[in-house]
Coordinates of C-alpha atoms and ligand atoms in Angstrom, one line a residue:
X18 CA 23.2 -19.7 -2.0
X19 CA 24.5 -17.3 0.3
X20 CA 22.7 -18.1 3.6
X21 CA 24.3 -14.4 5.1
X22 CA 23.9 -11.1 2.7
X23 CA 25.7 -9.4 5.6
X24 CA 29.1 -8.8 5.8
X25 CA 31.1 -8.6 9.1
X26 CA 30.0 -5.0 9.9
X27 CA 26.2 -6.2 9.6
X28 CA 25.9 -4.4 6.2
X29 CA 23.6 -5.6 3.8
X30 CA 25.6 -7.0 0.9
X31 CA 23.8 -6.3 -1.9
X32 CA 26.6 -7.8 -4.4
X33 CA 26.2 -11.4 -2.7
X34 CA 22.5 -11.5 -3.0
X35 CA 23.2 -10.6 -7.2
X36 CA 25.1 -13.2 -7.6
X37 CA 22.3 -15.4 -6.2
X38 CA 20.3 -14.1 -9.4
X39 CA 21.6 -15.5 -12.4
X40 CA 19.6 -13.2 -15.1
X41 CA 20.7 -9.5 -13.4
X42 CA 24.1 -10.2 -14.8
X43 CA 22.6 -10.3 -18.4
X44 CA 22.8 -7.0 -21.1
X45 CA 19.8 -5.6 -22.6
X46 CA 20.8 -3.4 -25.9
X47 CA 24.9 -4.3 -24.7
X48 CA 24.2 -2.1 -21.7
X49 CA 23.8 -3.8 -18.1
X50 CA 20.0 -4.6 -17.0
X51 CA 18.6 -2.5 -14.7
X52 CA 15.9 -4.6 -13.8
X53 CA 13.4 -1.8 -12.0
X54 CA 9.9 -3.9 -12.8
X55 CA 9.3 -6.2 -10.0
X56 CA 6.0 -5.4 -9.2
X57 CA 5.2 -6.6 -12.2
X58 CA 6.7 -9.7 -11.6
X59 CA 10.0 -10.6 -9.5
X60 CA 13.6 -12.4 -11.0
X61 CA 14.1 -16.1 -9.4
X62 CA 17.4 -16.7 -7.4
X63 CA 19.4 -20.4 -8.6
X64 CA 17.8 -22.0 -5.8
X65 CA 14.7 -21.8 -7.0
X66 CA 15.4 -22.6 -10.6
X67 CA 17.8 -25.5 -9.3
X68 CA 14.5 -26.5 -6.5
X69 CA 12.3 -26.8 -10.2
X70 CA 14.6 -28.7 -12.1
X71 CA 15.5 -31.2 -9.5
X72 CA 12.0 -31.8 -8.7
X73 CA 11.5 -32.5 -12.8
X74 CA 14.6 -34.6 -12.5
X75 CA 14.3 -36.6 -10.0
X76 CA 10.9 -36.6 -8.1
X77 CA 8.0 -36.1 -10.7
X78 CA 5.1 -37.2 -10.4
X79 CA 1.2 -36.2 -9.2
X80 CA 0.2 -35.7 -5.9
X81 CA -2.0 -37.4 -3.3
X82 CA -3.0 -39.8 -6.0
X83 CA -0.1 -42.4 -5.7
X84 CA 1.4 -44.5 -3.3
X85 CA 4.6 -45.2 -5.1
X86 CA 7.7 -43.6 -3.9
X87 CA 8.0 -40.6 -6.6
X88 CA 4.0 -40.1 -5.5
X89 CA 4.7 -39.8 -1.7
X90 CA 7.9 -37.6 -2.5
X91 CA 6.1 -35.2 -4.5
X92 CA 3.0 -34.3 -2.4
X93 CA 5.8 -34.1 0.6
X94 CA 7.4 -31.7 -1.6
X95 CA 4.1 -29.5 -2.8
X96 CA 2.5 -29.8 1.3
X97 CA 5.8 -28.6 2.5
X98 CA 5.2 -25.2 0.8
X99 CA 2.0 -25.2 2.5
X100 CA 3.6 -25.6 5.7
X101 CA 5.9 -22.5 4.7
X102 CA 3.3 -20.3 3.5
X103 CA 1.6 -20.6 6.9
X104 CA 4.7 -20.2 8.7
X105 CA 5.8 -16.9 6.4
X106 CA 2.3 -15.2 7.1
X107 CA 1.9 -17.1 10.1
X108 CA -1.3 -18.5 10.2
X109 CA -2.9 -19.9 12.5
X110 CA -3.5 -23.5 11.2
X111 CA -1.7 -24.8 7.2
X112 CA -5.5 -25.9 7.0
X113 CA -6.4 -22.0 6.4
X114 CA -3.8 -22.1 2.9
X115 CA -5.3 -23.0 0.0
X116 CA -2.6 -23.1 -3.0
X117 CA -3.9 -21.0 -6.2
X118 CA -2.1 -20.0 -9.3
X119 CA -1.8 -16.7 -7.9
X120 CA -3.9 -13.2 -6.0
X121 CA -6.2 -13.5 -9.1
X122 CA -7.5 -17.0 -8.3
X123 CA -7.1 -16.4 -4.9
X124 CA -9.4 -13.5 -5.3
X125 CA -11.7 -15.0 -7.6
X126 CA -12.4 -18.0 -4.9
X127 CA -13.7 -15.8 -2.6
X128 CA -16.1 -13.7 -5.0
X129 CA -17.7 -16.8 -6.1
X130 CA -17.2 -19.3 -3.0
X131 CA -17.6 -16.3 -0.3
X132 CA -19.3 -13.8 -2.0
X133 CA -22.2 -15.2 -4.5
X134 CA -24.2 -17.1 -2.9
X135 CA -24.7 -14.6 0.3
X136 CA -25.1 -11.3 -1.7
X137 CA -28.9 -10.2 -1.9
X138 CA -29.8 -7.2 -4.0
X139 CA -28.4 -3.8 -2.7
X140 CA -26.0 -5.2 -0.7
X141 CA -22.5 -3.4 -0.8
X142 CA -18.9 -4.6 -1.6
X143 CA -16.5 -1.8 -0.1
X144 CA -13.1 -1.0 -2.2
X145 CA -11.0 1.8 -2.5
X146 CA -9.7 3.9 -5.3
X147 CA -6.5 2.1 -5.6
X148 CA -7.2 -1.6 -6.0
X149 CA -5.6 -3.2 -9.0
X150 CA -8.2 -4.8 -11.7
X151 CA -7.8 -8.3 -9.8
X152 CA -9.2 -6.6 -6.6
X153 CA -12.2 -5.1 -8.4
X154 CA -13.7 -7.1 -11.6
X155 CA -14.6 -10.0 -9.7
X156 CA -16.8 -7.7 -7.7
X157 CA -18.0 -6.2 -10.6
X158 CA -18.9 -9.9 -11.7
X159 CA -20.6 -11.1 -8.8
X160 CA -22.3 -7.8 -8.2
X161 CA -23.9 -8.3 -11.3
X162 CA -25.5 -11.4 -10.9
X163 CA -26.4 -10.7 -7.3
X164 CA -27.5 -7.2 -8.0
X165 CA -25.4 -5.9 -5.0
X166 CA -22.9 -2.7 -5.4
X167 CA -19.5 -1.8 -5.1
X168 CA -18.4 1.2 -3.3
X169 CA -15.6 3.1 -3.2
X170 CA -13.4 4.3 -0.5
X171 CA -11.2 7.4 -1.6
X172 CA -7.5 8.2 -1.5
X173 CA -6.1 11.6 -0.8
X174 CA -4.2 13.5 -3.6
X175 CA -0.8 11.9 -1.9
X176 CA -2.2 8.4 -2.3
X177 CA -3.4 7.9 0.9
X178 CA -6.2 5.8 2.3
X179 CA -8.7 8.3 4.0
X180 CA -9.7 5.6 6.8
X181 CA -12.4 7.7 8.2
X182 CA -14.0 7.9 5.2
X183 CA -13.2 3.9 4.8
X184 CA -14.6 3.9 8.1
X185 CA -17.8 5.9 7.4
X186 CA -18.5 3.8 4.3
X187 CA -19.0 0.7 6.9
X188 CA -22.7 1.1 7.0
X189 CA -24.6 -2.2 7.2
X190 CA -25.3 -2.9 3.6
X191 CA -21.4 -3.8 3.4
X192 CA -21.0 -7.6 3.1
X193 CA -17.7 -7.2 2.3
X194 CA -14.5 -5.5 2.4
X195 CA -11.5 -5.6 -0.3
X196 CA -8.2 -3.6 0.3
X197 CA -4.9 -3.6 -1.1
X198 CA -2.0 -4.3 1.7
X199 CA 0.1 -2.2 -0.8
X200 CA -0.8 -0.6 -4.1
X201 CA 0.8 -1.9 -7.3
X202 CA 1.3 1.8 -8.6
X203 CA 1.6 3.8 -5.7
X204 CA 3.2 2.1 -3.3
X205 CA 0.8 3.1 -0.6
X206 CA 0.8 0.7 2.5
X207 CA -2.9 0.7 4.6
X208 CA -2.9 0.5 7.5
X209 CA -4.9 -3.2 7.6
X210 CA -4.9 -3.6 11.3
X211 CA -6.9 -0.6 12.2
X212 CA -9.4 -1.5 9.3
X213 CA -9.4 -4.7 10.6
X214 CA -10.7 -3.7 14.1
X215 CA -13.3 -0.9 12.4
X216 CA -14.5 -4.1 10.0
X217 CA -14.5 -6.7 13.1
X218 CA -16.3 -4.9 15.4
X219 CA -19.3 -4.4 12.5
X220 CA -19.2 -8.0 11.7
X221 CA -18.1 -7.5 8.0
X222 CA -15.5 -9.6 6.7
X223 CA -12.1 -8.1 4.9
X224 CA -10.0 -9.2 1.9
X225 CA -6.3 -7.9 1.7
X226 CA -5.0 -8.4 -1.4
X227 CA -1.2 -8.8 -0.6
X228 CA 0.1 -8.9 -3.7
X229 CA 2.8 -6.3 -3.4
X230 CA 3.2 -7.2 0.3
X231 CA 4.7 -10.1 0.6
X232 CA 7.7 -9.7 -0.9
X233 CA 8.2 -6.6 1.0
X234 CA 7.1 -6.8 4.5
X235 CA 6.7 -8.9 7.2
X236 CA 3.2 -10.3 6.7
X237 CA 1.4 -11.8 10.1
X238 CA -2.4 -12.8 10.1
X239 CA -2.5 -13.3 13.7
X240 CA -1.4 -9.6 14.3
X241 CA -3.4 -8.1 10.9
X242 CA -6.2 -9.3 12.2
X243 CA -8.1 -9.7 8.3
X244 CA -10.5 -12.6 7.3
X245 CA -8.5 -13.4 3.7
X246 CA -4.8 -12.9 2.8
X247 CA -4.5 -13.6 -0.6
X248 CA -1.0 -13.9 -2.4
X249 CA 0.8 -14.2 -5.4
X250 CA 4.4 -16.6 -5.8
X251 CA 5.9 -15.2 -9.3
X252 CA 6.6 -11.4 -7.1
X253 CA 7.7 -13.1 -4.1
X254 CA 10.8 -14.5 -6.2
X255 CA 8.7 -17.5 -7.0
X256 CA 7.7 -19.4 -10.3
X257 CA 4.3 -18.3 -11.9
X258 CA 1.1 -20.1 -11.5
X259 CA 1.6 -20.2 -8.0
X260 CA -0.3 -17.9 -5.5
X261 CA -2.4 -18.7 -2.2
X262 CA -5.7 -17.6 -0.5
X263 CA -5.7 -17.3 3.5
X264 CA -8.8 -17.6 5.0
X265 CA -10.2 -18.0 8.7
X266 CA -11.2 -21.3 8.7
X267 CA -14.7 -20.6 10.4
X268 CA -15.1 -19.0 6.6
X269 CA -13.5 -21.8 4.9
X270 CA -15.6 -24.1 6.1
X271 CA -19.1 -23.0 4.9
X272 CA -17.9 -21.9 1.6
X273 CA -18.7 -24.2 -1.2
X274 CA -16.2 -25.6 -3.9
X275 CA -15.2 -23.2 -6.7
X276 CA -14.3 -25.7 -9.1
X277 CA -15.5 -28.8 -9.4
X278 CA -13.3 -32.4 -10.3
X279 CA -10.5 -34.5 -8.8
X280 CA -8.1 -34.1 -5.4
X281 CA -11.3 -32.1 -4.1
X282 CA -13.7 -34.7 -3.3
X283 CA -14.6 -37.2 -0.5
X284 CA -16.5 -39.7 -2.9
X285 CA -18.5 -39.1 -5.7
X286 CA -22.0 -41.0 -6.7
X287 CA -24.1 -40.0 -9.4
X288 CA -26.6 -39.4 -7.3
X289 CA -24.6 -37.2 -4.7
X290 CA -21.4 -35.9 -4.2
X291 CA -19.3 -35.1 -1.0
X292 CA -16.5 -32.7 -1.4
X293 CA -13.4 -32.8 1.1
X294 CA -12.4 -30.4 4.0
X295 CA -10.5 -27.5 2.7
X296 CA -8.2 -26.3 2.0
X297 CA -8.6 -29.8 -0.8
X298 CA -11.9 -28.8 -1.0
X299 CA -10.6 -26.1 -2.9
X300 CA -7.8 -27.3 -5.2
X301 CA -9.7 -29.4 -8.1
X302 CA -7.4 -31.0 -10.2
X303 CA -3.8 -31.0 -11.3
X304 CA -2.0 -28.5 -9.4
X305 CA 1.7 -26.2 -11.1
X306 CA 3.7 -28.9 -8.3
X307 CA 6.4 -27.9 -9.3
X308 CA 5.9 -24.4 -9.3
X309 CA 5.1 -24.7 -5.4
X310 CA 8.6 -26.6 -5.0
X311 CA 10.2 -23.6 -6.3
X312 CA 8.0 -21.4 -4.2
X313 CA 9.1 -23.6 -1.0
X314 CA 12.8 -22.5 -1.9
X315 CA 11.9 -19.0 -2.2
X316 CA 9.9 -18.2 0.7
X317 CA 13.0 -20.1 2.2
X318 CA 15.6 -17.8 0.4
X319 CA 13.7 -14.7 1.4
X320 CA 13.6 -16.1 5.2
X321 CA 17.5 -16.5 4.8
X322 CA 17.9 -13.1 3.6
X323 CA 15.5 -11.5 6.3
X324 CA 12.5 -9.6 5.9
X325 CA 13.7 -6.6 8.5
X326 CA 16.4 -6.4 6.8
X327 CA 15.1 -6.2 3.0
X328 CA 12.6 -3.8 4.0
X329 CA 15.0 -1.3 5.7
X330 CA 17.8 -1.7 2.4
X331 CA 14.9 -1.3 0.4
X332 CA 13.9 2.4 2.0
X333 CA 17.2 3.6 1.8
X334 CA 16.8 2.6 -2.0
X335 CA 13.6 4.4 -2.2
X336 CA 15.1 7.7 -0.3
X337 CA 17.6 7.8 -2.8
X338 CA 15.5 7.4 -5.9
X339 CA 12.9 9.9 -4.9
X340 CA 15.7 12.7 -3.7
X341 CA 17.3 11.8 -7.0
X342 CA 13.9 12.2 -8.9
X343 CA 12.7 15.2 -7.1
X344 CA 15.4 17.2 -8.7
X345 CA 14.9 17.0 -12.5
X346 CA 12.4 19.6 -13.6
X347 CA 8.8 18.5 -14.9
X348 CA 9.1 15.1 -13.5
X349 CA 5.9 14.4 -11.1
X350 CA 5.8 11.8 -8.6
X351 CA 2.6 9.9 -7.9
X352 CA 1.8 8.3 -4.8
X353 CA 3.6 10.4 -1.8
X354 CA 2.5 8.6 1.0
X355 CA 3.9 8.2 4.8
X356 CA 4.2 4.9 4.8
X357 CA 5.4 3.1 1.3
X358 CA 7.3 0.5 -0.4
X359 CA 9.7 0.9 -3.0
X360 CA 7.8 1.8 -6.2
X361 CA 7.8 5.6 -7.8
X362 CA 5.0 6.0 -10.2
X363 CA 6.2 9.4 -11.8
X364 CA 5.9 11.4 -15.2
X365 CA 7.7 13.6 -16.8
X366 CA 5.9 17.3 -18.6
X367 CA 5.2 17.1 -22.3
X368 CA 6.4 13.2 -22.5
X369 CA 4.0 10.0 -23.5
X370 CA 5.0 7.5 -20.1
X371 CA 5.2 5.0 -23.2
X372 CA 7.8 6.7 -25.0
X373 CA 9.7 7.8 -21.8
X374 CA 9.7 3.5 -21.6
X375 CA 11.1 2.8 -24.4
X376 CA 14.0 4.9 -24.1
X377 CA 14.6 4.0 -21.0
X378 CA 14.7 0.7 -22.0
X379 CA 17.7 1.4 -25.0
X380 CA 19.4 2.6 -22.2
X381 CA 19.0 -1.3 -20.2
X382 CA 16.5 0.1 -17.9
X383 CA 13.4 -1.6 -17.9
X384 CA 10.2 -0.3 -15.9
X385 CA 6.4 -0.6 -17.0
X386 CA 4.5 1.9 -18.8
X387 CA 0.5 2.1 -18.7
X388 CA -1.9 1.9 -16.2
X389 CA -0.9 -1.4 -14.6
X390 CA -4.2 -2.7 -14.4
X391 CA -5.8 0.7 -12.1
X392 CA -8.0 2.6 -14.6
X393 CA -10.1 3.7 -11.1
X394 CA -6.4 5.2 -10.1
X395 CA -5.6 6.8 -13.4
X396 CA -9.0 8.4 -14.1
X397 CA -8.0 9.6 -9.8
X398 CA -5.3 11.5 -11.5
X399 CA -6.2 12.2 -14.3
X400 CA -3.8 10.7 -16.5
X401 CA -3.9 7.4 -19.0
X402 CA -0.6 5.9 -18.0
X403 CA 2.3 6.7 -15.5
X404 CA 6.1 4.9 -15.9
X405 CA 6.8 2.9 -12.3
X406 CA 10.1 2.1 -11.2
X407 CA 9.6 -0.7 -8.5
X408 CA 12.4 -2.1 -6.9
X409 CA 14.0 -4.8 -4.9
X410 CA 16.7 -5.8 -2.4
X411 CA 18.7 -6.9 -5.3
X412 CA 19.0 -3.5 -7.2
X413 CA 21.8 -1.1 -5.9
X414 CA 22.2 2.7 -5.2
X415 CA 24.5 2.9 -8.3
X416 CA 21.8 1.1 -10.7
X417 CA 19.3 4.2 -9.1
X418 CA 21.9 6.4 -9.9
X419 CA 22.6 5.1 -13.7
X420 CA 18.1 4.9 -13.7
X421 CA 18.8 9.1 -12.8
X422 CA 21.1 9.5 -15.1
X423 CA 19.5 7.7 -18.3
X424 CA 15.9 9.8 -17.1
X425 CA 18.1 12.9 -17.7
X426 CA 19.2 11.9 -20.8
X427 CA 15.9 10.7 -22.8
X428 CA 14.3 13.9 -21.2
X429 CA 16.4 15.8 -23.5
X430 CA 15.9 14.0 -26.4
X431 CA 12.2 14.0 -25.6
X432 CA 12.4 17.6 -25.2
Ligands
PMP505 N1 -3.2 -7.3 -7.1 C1 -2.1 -6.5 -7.2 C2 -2.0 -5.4 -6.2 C3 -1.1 -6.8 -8.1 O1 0.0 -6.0 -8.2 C4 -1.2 -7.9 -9.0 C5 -0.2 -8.2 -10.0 N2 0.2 -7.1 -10.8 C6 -2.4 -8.7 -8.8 C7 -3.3 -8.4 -7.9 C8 -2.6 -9.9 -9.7 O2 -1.7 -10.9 -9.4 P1 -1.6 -12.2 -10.3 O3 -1.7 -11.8 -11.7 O4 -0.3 -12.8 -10.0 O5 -2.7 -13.1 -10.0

């Protein structure tokens, strides 16, 4: 691994980190892979395959149920990531981390933990236009046995946040608020400390679904100032199956268990049983161990790379790609706002997002077509599906370029 993607000058080195990723040198229809879809999910640098398969070679075995020597090693493998995760977002206490297979679980746990049993009828649940399906259906769920509401908190035309409206919507029938960090299709990033101090000082608690943060940003609970954080591994250069909720531990600690069975107990009688302290109390069963290995060794190769600087290469790429895509005629560009990360939702007149996909992809460009999971945000602008380029500190100005280039040329034969 290279520990410094810098060269002397300070430069971010963008062919050293490559080379950390084994699968961007492969060909996709014998052109080069212009891997442009990681917010859908993220490539995985050799030190987290090689962290997988060592733990599989020489350390498996299940945690905290055996005192043998392969036991102890892997729960000090799988608690070690714990110990990252809180340091990465830093967290007050590793208590507050509870490991999940990903922002959908994580999510999930608080709906039925959190939310369910304190939702009366009429109660609210405040979202906003742009959540991603995982940020809204499990509302939808518990609202429906509880018969509370969800309500929504609108975006402007450029993909913004309208806070005072997010603001006004605070009334006291809101038990709960649930806002993307960043949004999957827009790139959009809120602005969660000032609704954390507008939610804080009315006493209602607030989700962040950090999905499309994390690998982006610097991510700091202390400073956000939400009640849950919740995370997902496979974007953050991770395995899948791995994820994480945050949660204030005053919240924590009166939630009930979501699933019920073994690791999350204190002892168990027919009669009556005790459940442990989180964040076990939390994290029935067999657990993806060595998934959360592989996560250790990417929230570590991330740290080595530096979050300042992948966020400031990661503009320049996004300058460059919207400049670049601003010029060709009929293309429209979803999702303008202030403050985003490095994903361009866009369309292009007369052309089916599906079609402009697939073509891209003959050219070794692959990006997603649809409505990645936000009907709300499609039915927003009026359209069934967009194409999104999202990109990472591992793509290159030239790869933008070639992305330009092949646009140009599947717009004519589209045409
Ligand atoms: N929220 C957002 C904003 C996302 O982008 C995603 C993944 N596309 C999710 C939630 C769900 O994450 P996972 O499927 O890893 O649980």
């Amino acid at each position: 691994m290279n520990a410094m993607p810098h060269d002397r000058t300070g430069r971010f080195d963008v062919e050293r980190v490559r080379a950390d990723f084994p699968l961007l040198a492969r060909k996709v229809h014998d052109k080069p892979l212009i891997y442009f879809d990681n917010a859908n999910t993220t490539q995985k640098p050799l030190v987290v395959i090689e962290a997988v398969d060592r733990f599989y070679r020489e350390s498996n075995a299940n945690v905290a149920r055996a005192v043998h020597q392969l036991g102890e090693e892997a729960t000090a493998a799988y608690e070690a990531t714990r110990d990252k995760l809180a340091r990465f977002i830093n967290a007050p206490s590793r208590n507050e981390i509870v490991l999940t297979s990903g922002t959908t679980q994580a999510i999930n746990l608080v709906a039925y933990s959190y939310a369910l049993p304190r939702l009366k009828p009429d109660d609210e649940i405040l979202v906003t236009t742009m959540e991603h399906h995982a940020n809204i259906v499990p509302w939808q769920l518990v609202c429906e046995r509880t018969g509370a509401k969800l309500k929504i908190a609108p975006i402007s035309e450029r993909g913004e946040l309208i806070v005072e409206r997010f603001i006004d919507l605070l009334t006291p029938s809101v038990k709960l608020a649930a806002v993307a960090h960043v949004s999957n299709v827009l790139g959009t990033i809120n602005p969660i400390a000032e609704l954390a101090r507008a939610t804080r000082r009315r006493g209602i608690p607030l989700l962040v679904d950090g999905s499309q943060a994390a690998p982006h940003l610097p991510i700091d609970m202390r400073a956000l100032g939400c009640d849950f954080y919740a995370l997902t591994g496979h974007k953050l250069y991770g395995p899948t199956g791995t994820g994480a909720l945050w949660a204030r531990k005053e919240l924590l600690r009166d939630m009930p268990p979501f699933f019920g069975g073994g690791e999350m107990i204190r002892e168990v009688r027919f009669e009556k049983t005790t459940f442990a302290d989180p964040p076990h109390r939390f994290e029935a069963g067999t657990p993806n161990i060595a998934g959360f290995v592989g996560l250790g060794a990417a929230i570590d190769y991330v740290e080595s790379v530096g979050r300042d600087r992948i966020g400031t290469y990661e503009h320049a790429l996004l300058d460059h790609a919207t400049h670049a895509l601003k010029a060709i005629p009929g293309l429209r560009i979803f999702g303008e706002a202030g403050h985003k990360t490095a994903v361009i939702s866009f369309l292009i007149e007369g052309a089916h997002a599906h079609d402009l996909a697939t073509l891209l992809d003959y050219e070794g460009v692959a990006v997603r077509s649809g409505h990645h999971c936000a009907h709300p945000l499609m039915q927003f602008y009026g359209v069934p599906a967009t194409v999104r380029a999202s990109l990472a500190f591992y793509n290159t100005h030239d790869e933008v370029d070639r992305f330009v280039e092949a646009i140009q040329k599947v717009r004519k034969l589209l045409a």
